[in-house]
Each structure stands twice: as C-alpha cells, then as structure tokens.
Amino acid sequence: LYGSTIYDFIQEQRMLKASVLLRTLQPVSQVAEEVGFSSVSSFSRAFRKRTGLFPREVNRMEQKSHV
C-alpha cells in the first residue's frame, strides 16, 4: 500500500475481483461491467497491464481446466 496511490489500490482491487469472476466462466463483457468498466476494450487493457494476460486468456485457461 505504501508508495502507491489510492487510484492504484482501487484498480488493483478491481483486477483481483475480475480475476475471480473470470474464473467462474462469466463472459468478459459481464465481468468488465461488474468491476466498473464501461467498455470491454478499456477493461482488457487495464487487466493486461496489471496481470500480463488478457481477460479472455484467463477465461480460456479456466474453461480448459473444466474439461
């Protein structure tokens, strides 16, 4: 928490929640909306910046693990 802004902290919390939701196989568009993004593309960029993965990659990995 030290050395980061409130904005950074909030973004981190949003991305943590998004990671959990993506693992429930919810559509990326629904996850984006649920964590407060008005566009899927902005959500995807923000998610990739924080995690190194696109949301759809997390979703696909989870789908494969359920096969």
XYZ file of N, CA and C in Angstrom:
201
model
N 0.822 -1.197 0.000
C 0.000 0.000 0.000
C 0.862 1.255 0.000
N 1.990 1.188 0.697
C 2.877 2.350 0.706
C 3.491 2.533 -0.656
N 3.629 3.788 -1.076
C 4.230 4.078 -2.365
C 3.272 3.975 -3.533
N 2.007 3.699 -3.258
C 1.035 3.660 -4.348
C -0.103 4.628 -4.040
N -0.787 5.005 -5.082
C -1.885 5.958 -4.906
C -3.183 5.217 -4.584
N -4.171 5.961 -4.166
C -5.491 5.383 -3.909
C -6.037 4.802 -5.218
N -5.815 5.506 -6.319
C -6.265 5.014 -7.618
C -5.649 3.645 -7.911
N -4.332 3.510 -7.669
C -3.653 2.222 -7.889
C -4.266 1.127 -7.019
N -4.542 1.454 -5.782
C -5.130 0.483 -4.864
C -6.510 0.035 -5.359
N -7.321 0.989 -5.774
C -8.665 0.661 -6.265
C -8.575 -0.183 -7.526
N -7.678 0.193 -8.440
C -7.503 -0.590 -9.670
C -7.085 -2.018 -9.337
N -6.184 -2.156 -8.398
C -5.725 -3.491 -8.002
C -6.881 -4.327 -7.457
N -7.734 -3.717 -6.636
C -8.886 -4.419 -6.084
C -9.860 -4.825 -7.187
N -10.059 -3.938 -8.154
C -10.939 -4.250 -9.278
C -10.401 -5.433 -10.080
N -9.088 -5.448 -10.300
C -8.485 -6.531 -11.086
C -8.508 -7.861 -10.320
N -8.348 -7.802 -9.006
C -8.451 -9.023 -8.202
C -9.864 -9.600 -8.297
N -10.855 -8.727 -8.194
C -12.247 -9.176 -8.314
C -12.502 -9.728 -9.713
N -11.968 -9.054 -10.725
C -12.138 -9.511 -12.105
C -11.524 -10.895 -12.296
N -10.361 -11.126 -11.721
C -9.705 -12.434 -11.833
C -10.583 -13.538 -11.266
N -11.189 -13.264 -10.137
C -12.081 -14.248 -9.515
C -13.297 -14.494 -10.412
N -13.892 -13.426 -10.906
C -15.082 -13.558 -11.742
C -14.784 -14.278 -13.058
N -13.631 -14.004 -13.646
C -13.267 -14.667 -14.901
C -13.121 -16.171 -14.701
N -12.700 -16.566 -13.522
C -12.549 -17.995 -13.227
C -13.891 -18.701 -13.027
N -14.965 -17.918 -12.914
C -16.300 -18.522 -12.819
C -16.918 -18.684 -14.200
N -16.116 -18.399 -15.228
C -16.511 -18.545 -16.639
C -17.580 -17.544 -17.072
N -17.694 -16.438 -16.361
C -18.590 -15.367 -16.808
C -18.001 -14.739 -18.066
N -18.828 -14.267 -18.970
C -18.318 -13.585 -20.161
C -17.497 -12.352 -19.774
N -16.474 -12.078 -20.559
C -15.587 -10.950 -20.287
C -16.387 -9.651 -20.214
N -17.362 -9.489 -21.089
C -18.162 -8.251 -21.087
C -18.912 -8.069 -19.767
N -19.408 -9.151 -19.219
C -20.132 -9.087 -17.950
C -19.176 -8.760 -16.802
N -18.006 -9.369 -16.813
C -17.005 -9.097 -15.772
C -16.587 -7.631 -15.838
N -16.340 -7.135 -17.043
C -15.938 -5.728 -17.207
C -16.963 -4.796 -16.583
N -18.221 -5.049 -16.880
C -19.290 -4.208 -16.337
C -19.367 -4.329 -14.816
N -19.218 -5.549 -14.335
C -19.351 -5.787 -12.896
C -18.248 -5.113 -12.077
N -17.062 -4.951 -12.669
C -15.979 -4.299 -11.925
C -15.850 -2.817 -12.279
N -16.845 -2.294 -13.011
C -16.929 -0.850 -13.189
C -16.361 -0.268 -14.470
N -16.179 -1.074 -15.496
C -15.680 -0.553 -16.770
C -16.848 -0.408 -17.740
N -16.877 0.699 -18.463
C -17.961 0.914 -19.423
C -17.635 0.297 -20.779
N -16.365 -0.055 -21.005
C -16.029 -0.699 -22.277
C -15.121 -1.901 -22.031
N -15.364 -2.929 -22.819
C -14.575 -4.157 -22.699
C -13.126 -3.895 -23.083
N -12.902 -3.045 -24.079
C -11.521 -2.786 -24.508
C -10.715 -2.091 -23.417
N -11.307 -1.121 -22.709
C -10.552 -0.482 -21.620
C -10.292 -1.460 -20.490
N -11.271 -2.296 -20.210
C -11.076 -3.323 -19.189
C -9.940 -4.269 -19.588
N -9.952 -4.717 -20.839
C -8.915 -5.645 -21.307
C -7.519 -5.036 -21.195
N -7.397 -3.778 -21.588
C -6.092 -3.096 -21.487
C -5.639 -2.993 -20.032
N -6.547 -2.565 -19.167
C -6.208 -2.404 -17.747
C -5.859 -3.753 -17.118
N -6.622 -4.779 -17.462
C -6.387 -6.112 -16.908
C -5.024 -6.639 -17.355
N -4.721 -6.472 -18.643
C -3.432 -6.951 -19.158
C -2.272 -6.186 -18.530
N -2.450 -4.886 -18.346
C -1.396 -4.066 -17.727
C -1.087 -4.575 -16.317
N -2.116 -4.972 -15.583
C -1.941 -5.433 -14.201
C -1.497 -6.887 -14.090
N -1.950 -7.731 -15.018
C -1.718 -9.174 -14.846
C -0.788 -9.789 -15.893
N -0.622 -9.094 -17.021
C 0.176 -9.664 -18.098
C -0.620 -10.579 -19.013
N -1.902 -10.759 -18.719
C -2.775 -11.618 -19.527
C -4.013 -10.846 -19.947
N -4.547 -11.211 -21.109
C -5.837 -10.670 -21.500
C -6.919 -11.432 -20.743
N -8.034 -10.783 -20.435
C -9.118 -11.464 -19.714
C -9.565 -12.753 -20.400
N -9.657 -12.739 -21.714
C -10.116 -13.935 -22.427
C -9.143 -15.105 -22.248
N -7.856 -14.800 -22.033
C -6.876 -15.873 -21.789
C -7.157 -16.564 -20.460
N -7.486 -15.777 -19.445
C -7.816 -16.344 -18.131
C -9.074 -17.191 -18.261
N -10.058 -16.664 -18.973
C -11.315 -17.354 -19.197
C -11.070 -18.684 -19.910
N -10.252 -18.673 -20.962
C -9.957 -19.899 -21.729
C -9.207 -20.924 -20.889
N -8.230 -20.451 -20.111
C -7.480 -21.382 -19.249
C -8.416 -22.083 -18.278
N -9.355 -21.331 -17.747
C -10.305 -21.898 -16.793
C -11.239 -22.895 -17.490
N -11.660 -22.559 -18.709
C -12.523 -23.476 -19.457
C -11.808 -24.804 -19.715
N -10.530 -24.727 -20.079
C -9.754 -25.940 -20.347
C -9.593 -26.788 -19.096
N -9.484 -26.138 -17.951
C -9.299 -26.909 -16.711
C -10.587 -27.596 -16.268
N -11.721 -27.203 -16.848
C -13.007 -27.825 -16.515
C -13.397 -28.933 -17.491
N -12.555 -29.192 -18.465
C -12.890 -30.227 -19.472
C -12.564 -31.590 -18.945
